[in-house]
Amino acid sequence: MIMRALIISLLSVGTIAASPAIAAEPIQPIEAAKPKNENMVELGKMLFFDPRLSKSGFISCNSCHNLSMGGSDNLPSSIGHKWHQGPINSPTVLNSSLNLAQFWDGRAKDLKDQAGGPIANPGEMAFSHELAVGVLQSIPQYRARFKQIFGSDKIDIEKVTDAIAAFEETLVTPGSRFDKWLKGDKAAINQTELEGYKLFKEAGCAGCHNGAAVGGASFQKMGVVEPYKTESKAEGRFGVTGKDADRMMFKVPTLRNVELTYPYFHDGAAANLEDAVNTMGRIQLGRNFTKDENTKIVAFLKTLTGKQPELTLPILPPSTRDTPRPHPFD
């Protein structure tokens, strides 16, 4: 009886474990999120959308990771406090829980570690953790929610980032047409898209863009075959490790929902998928794709768009007399 229960449990993990055909592919389906604590997720959603965690009272997590726009902002680089131009393209928050680390240079080990960064970054939300916590602590409804979840109404940045991370872990996008094809629905993609997938594998793209997220699992040098020319000063992992071998080593981005997350690359230099595919083929693989090949690969990439999170916007509790006032122009 115990063995039977164990077998059922293993099979329930997902179709991947039960299908050798799927397991043989470099790309795996995404499964729906299974939140561990719905109350924590709801609190995290409120914090994700609350602009009062910024100095201006105007910028929220959703400003740069807009969930109506593929979890990004569709800008070459994000706009921070007082219209500060960010140094790098904002990666999508969708499926970010599948990344080996967060940020292009991997300086945050997980979503919790990442969540606190923008709040205190002077070029982004331009606040401090202490001031952000002070705002939340001044609002009775927030104190009540934190007490319900954590057993205490004393708020700290650890609890704040725990909640935001719990919400972001739910932002997965299962059910893409390509996932349906992987799971056996051979009518889910057409012949052009299938030929694009075959080219994607044969050309070597799947060497870096693989797994459930179709990327996000490794750091790779930008410009393997020929140097990547850019005006961006970002140097990838080198900025974290200081090792010369890590110069221009960036986290491989996910290709899930890639048709929604333009412009592309860490510098946002590729305005569309066609340009991105040609550039990657040339500098990473030493291959100049024909127009027909490019069309097929782009067609395949668009099959990776999954079911977007359907959210009800949170109603945020009002500030009180004790809540620090925002300073949008300071």
Short mmCIF file of C-alpha atoms in Angstrom, two decimals, residues 15-282:
data_model
loop_
_atom_site.label_atom_id
_atom_site.label_comp_id
_atom_site.label_asym_id
_atom_site.label_seq_id
_atom_site.Cartn_x
_atom_site.Cartn_y
_atom_site.Cartn_z
CA THR A 15 3.37 14.80 -17.13
CA ILE A 16 7.14 15.12 -17.47
CA ALA A 17 7.81 12.22 -15.11
CA ALA A 18 5.31 9.99 -16.90
CA SER A 19 6.33 10.64 -20.52
CA PRO A 20 9.72 9.54 -21.90
CA ALA A 21 8.94 11.43 -25.13
CA ILE A 22 8.72 14.72 -23.26
CA ALA A 23 11.78 13.94 -21.16
CA ALA A 24 13.83 13.50 -24.35
CA GLU A 25 13.18 17.09 -25.43
CA PRO A 26 15.49 19.91 -24.28
CA ILE A 27 12.44 22.01 -23.35
CA GLN A 28 10.03 20.88 -20.66
CA PRO A 29 6.45 22.01 -19.95
CA ILE A 30 5.71 24.49 -17.18
CA GLU A 31 3.30 23.31 -14.53
CA ALA A 32 0.78 25.54 -12.77
CA ALA A 33 1.87 27.16 -9.52
CA LYS A 34 0.72 25.59 -6.26
CA PRO A 35 0.86 28.31 -3.59
CA LYS A 36 1.72 27.10 -0.09
CA ASN A 37 0.09 30.04 1.70
CA GLU A 38 -2.67 31.97 -0.08
CA ASN A 39 -2.68 34.72 2.57
CA MET A 40 1.06 35.22 2.11
CA VAL A 41 0.60 35.42 -1.65
CA GLU A 42 -2.15 38.03 -1.29
CA LEU A 43 0.01 40.15 0.99
CA GLY A 44 2.89 39.83 -1.46
CA LYS A 45 0.62 40.98 -4.27
CA MET A 46 -0.35 44.07 -2.27
CA LEU A 47 3.31 44.90 -1.64
CA PHE A 48 4.20 44.25 -5.30
CA PHE A 49 1.67 46.88 -6.39
CA ASP A 50 2.16 49.37 -3.53
CA PRO A 51 4.09 52.47 -4.73
CA ARG A 52 4.51 53.68 -1.14
CA LEU A 53 7.54 51.39 -0.89
CA SER A 54 9.33 54.01 -3.00
CA LYS A 55 10.53 57.47 -2.03
CA SER A 56 8.31 59.09 -4.64
CA GLY A 57 5.21 57.16 -3.67
CA PHE A 58 4.86 56.54 -7.41
CA ILE A 59 7.08 53.55 -8.31
CA SER A 60 6.11 49.99 -7.42
CA CYS A 61 7.56 46.61 -8.36
CA ASN A 62 4.94 46.53 -11.10
CA SER A 63 6.38 49.71 -12.65
CA CYS A 64 9.35 47.82 -14.10
CA HIS A 65 7.77 44.35 -14.08
CA ASN A 66 4.38 45.25 -15.49
CA LEU A 67 2.11 42.22 -15.32
CA SER A 68 0.00 43.66 -18.13
CA MET A 69 3.06 43.69 -20.40
CA GLY A 70 4.68 40.29 -20.01
CA GLY A 71 6.18 41.09 -16.61
CA SER A 72 8.56 43.71 -18.04
CA ASP A 73 8.30 47.36 -19.07
CA ASN A 74 9.12 47.05 -22.80
CA LEU A 75 11.83 49.72 -22.47
CA PRO A 76 15.54 49.35 -23.28
CA SER A 77 16.25 50.24 -19.65
CA SER A 78 13.90 51.04 -16.81
CA ILE A 79 12.96 54.47 -15.47
CA GLY A 80 13.72 55.02 -11.81
CA HIS A 81 13.33 57.83 -9.28
CA LYS A 82 13.29 61.32 -10.86
CA TRP A 83 13.41 59.74 -14.33
CA HIS A 84 16.76 58.12 -13.65
CA GLN A 85 17.78 55.95 -16.61
CA GLY A 86 18.53 52.45 -15.43
CA PRO A 87 21.77 50.76 -16.49
CA ILE A 88 20.20 47.60 -17.87
CA ASN A 89 17.07 46.08 -19.42
CA SER A 90 14.45 44.96 -16.93
CA PRO A 91 14.01 41.15 -17.15
CA THR A 92 10.54 39.66 -16.95
CA VAL A 93 9.26 38.59 -13.55
CA LEU A 94 7.15 35.86 -15.17
CA ASN A 95 8.59 32.40 -14.48
CA SER A 96 11.48 34.07 -12.63
CA SER A 97 11.18 31.46 -9.88
CA LEU A 98 12.74 29.02 -12.36
CA ASN A 99 15.97 31.04 -12.67
CA LEU A 100 19.18 29.82 -11.05
CA ALA A 101 19.64 33.37 -9.72
CA GLN A 102 18.10 36.83 -10.16
CA PHE A 103 19.24 39.91 -12.10
CA TRP A 104 21.28 39.68 -15.31
CA ASP A 105 24.47 39.28 -13.30
CA GLY A 106 22.99 36.82 -10.81
CA ARG A 107 23.85 38.93 -7.77
CA ALA A 108 20.66 37.84 -5.96
CA LYS A 109 20.47 34.15 -5.18
CA ASP A 110 16.66 33.97 -5.19
CA LEU A 111 13.45 35.99 -5.42
CA LYS A 112 13.51 36.93 -1.74
CA ASP A 113 17.04 38.29 -2.09
CA GLN A 114 16.05 40.18 -5.23
CA ALA A 115 12.90 41.73 -3.78
CA GLY A 116 14.72 44.01 -1.39
CA GLY A 117 17.20 45.36 -3.93
CA PRO A 118 15.13 47.86 -5.93
CA ILE A 119 13.54 49.38 -2.81
CA ALA A 120 16.90 50.63 -1.54
CA ASN A 121 18.49 51.33 -4.92
CA PRO A 122 18.84 55.14 -5.32
CA GLY A 123 18.31 54.83 -9.08
CA GLU A 124 15.14 52.75 -8.76
CA MET A 125 12.71 53.15 -5.85
CA ALA A 126 15.24 55.31 -3.97
CA PHE A 127 13.97 54.44 -0.50
CA SER A 128 15.55 52.54 2.37
CA HIS A 129 14.42 49.31 3.97
CA GLU A 130 13.87 51.13 7.26
CA LEU A 131 11.67 53.80 5.69
CA ALA A 132 9.68 51.25 3.67
CA VAL A 133 9.05 49.18 6.78
CA GLY A 134 8.05 52.39 8.61
CA VAL A 135 5.40 53.10 5.99
CA LEU A 136 3.90 49.63 6.36
CA GLN A 137 4.12 49.71 10.16
CA SER A 138 2.12 52.95 10.21
CA ILE A 139 -0.87 51.33 8.48
CA PRO A 140 -3.14 49.24 10.77
CA GLN A 141 -4.46 47.01 7.97
CA TYR A 142 -0.93 46.00 7.00
CA ARG A 143 -0.01 45.30 10.63
CA ALA A 144 -3.08 43.06 10.92
CA ARG A 145 -2.13 41.11 7.80
CA PHE A 146 1.44 40.60 8.94
CA LYS A 147 0.21 39.43 12.34
CA GLN A 148 -2.21 36.97 10.70
CA ILE A 149 0.58 35.45 8.59
CA PHE A 150 3.69 35.77 10.75
CA GLY A 151 2.15 35.76 14.23
CA SER A 152 3.40 39.26 15.02
CA ASP A 153 2.48 42.73 13.81
CA LYS A 154 6.11 43.83 14.02
CA ILE A 155 7.12 44.27 10.38
CA ASP A 156 10.67 43.91 9.07
CA ILE A 157 12.25 43.70 5.64
CA GLU A 158 12.64 39.91 5.93
CA LYS A 159 8.89 39.47 6.18
CA VAL A 160 8.30 41.98 3.38
CA THR A 161 10.61 40.15 0.96
CA ASP A 162 9.21 36.77 2.03
CA ALA A 163 5.74 37.93 1.02
CA ILE A 164 6.79 39.52 -2.29
CA ALA A 165 8.72 36.36 -3.22
CA ALA A 166 5.71 34.18 -2.38
CA PHE A 167 3.59 36.23 -4.79
CA GLU A 168 6.22 36.19 -7.53
CA GLU A 169 6.49 32.41 -7.26
CA THR A 170 2.89 32.20 -8.50
CA LEU A 171 3.67 34.16 -11.68
CA VAL A 172 4.16 31.19 -13.96
CA THR A 173 2.70 30.81 -17.44
CA PRO A 174 1.67 27.24 -18.23
CA GLY A 175 -0.47 26.13 -21.14
CA SER A 176 1.49 27.54 -24.07
CA ARG A 177 0.79 26.03 -27.46
CA PHE A 178 4.25 24.52 -27.40
CA ASP A 179 3.60 22.89 -24.01
CA LYS A 180 0.40 21.41 -25.42
CA TRP A 181 2.45 20.00 -28.31
CA LEU A 182 4.98 18.54 -25.88
CA LYS A 183 2.16 16.85 -24.00
CA GLY A 184 0.86 15.16 -27.12
CA ASP A 185 -1.41 17.62 -28.93
CA LYS A 186 0.32 17.55 -32.29
CA ALA A 187 -2.18 20.02 -33.77
CA ALA A 188 -1.14 22.69 -31.25
CA ILE A 189 1.63 24.03 -33.50
CA ASN A 190 1.78 24.24 -37.27
CA GLN A 191 4.41 22.97 -39.70
CA THR A 192 6.31 26.27 -39.87
CA GLU A 193 6.52 26.43 -36.09
CA LEU A 194 7.64 22.80 -35.88
CA GLU A 195 10.37 23.42 -38.45
CA GLY A 196 11.41 26.45 -36.41
CA TYR A 197 11.77 24.26 -33.33
CA LYS A 198 13.88 21.77 -35.26
CA LEU A 199 16.12 24.62 -36.47
CA PHE A 200 16.29 25.96 -32.91
CA LYS A 201 17.70 22.62 -31.78
CA GLU A 202 19.92 21.92 -34.79
CA ALA A 203 21.53 25.38 -34.74
CA GLY A 204 22.48 25.01 -31.08
CA CYS A 205 20.06 27.51 -29.50
CA ALA A 206 18.80 24.81 -27.14
CA GLY A 207 22.28 24.41 -25.70
CA CYS A 208 21.58 27.47 -23.52
CA HIS A 209 17.82 27.90 -23.86
CA ASN A 210 16.47 24.70 -22.38
CA GLY A 211 14.48 23.34 -19.45
CA ALA A 212 11.05 24.50 -18.31
CA ALA A 213 11.95 28.19 -18.55
CA VAL A 214 13.77 27.78 -21.90
CA GLY A 215 16.71 29.57 -20.30
CA GLY A 216 17.57 31.03 -16.92
CA ALA A 217 19.64 28.01 -15.85
CA SER A 218 23.16 29.18 -16.69
CA PHE A 219 25.47 32.13 -17.27
CA GLN A 220 26.93 32.47 -20.75
CA LYS A 221 29.28 34.85 -22.49
CA MET A 222 27.58 37.41 -24.71
CA GLY A 223 29.62 37.20 -27.90
CA VAL A 224 31.10 33.71 -28.17
CA VAL A 225 32.00 33.71 -31.86
CA GLU A 226 32.42 37.45 -32.31
CA PRO A 227 32.39 40.32 -29.79
CA TYR A 228 29.06 41.91 -29.01
CA LYS A 229 29.19 45.63 -29.76
CA THR A 230 27.21 47.73 -27.32
CA GLU A 231 27.25 51.11 -25.63
CA SER A 232 26.11 49.54 -22.37
CA LYS A 233 28.63 49.57 -19.54
CA ALA A 234 27.17 46.44 -17.94
CA GLU A 235 29.76 43.66 -17.74
CA GLY A 236 27.70 40.80 -16.37
CA ARG A 237 29.08 38.46 -13.72
CA PHE A 238 32.37 40.39 -13.68
CA GLY A 239 30.64 43.09 -11.66
CA VAL A 240 29.85 40.49 -8.99
CA THR A 241 32.93 38.27 -8.94
CA GLY A 242 35.65 40.62 -10.23
CA LYS A 243 37.01 37.72 -12.27
CA ASP A 244 38.09 38.63 -15.78
CA ALA A 245 36.72 35.31 -17.07
CA ASP A 246 33.24 36.50 -16.03
CA ARG A 247 33.34 39.66 -18.14
CA MET A 248 30.26 39.78 -20.41
CA MET A 249 28.86 36.63 -18.76
CA PHE A 250 25.13 37.14 -18.33
CA LYS A 251 22.31 34.97 -17.08
CA VAL A 252 20.64 33.35 -20.07
CA PRO A 253 17.16 34.91 -20.26
CA THR A 254 14.02 32.82 -20.35
CA LEU A 255 12.35 32.59 -23.74
CA ARG A 256 8.94 31.97 -22.24
CA ASN A 257 6.54 34.70 -23.46
CA VAL A 258 9.44 36.19 -25.41
CA GLU A 259 7.16 37.83 -27.97
CA LEU A 260 5.87 40.02 -25.10
CA THR A 261 9.19 41.00 -23.49
CA TYR A 262 10.82 43.20 -26.16
CA PRO A 263 13.27 44.86 -26.53
CA TYR A 264 15.88 42.14 -26.12
CA PHE A 265 19.31 41.56 -24.55
CA HIS A 266 20.74 43.17 -21.42
CA ASP A 267 21.05 46.49 -23.26
CA GLY A 268 17.64 46.31 -24.95
CA ALA A 269 19.35 46.83 -28.32
CA ALA A 270 17.23 44.38 -30.34
CA ALA A 271 13.84 45.94 -30.91
CA ASN A 272 12.18 42.82 -32.27
CA LEU A 273 12.53 39.04 -32.35
CA GLU A 274 13.76 38.96 -35.93
CA ASP A 275 16.75 41.15 -35.04
CA ALA A 276 17.40 39.23 -31.83
CA VAL A 277 17.46 35.87 -33.62
CA ASN A 278 19.86 37.14 -36.29
CA THR A 279 22.21 38.69 -33.73
CA MET A 280 22.24 35.59 -31.53
CA GLY A 281 22.85 33.34 -34.51
CA ARG A 282 25.81 35.43 -35.64
#
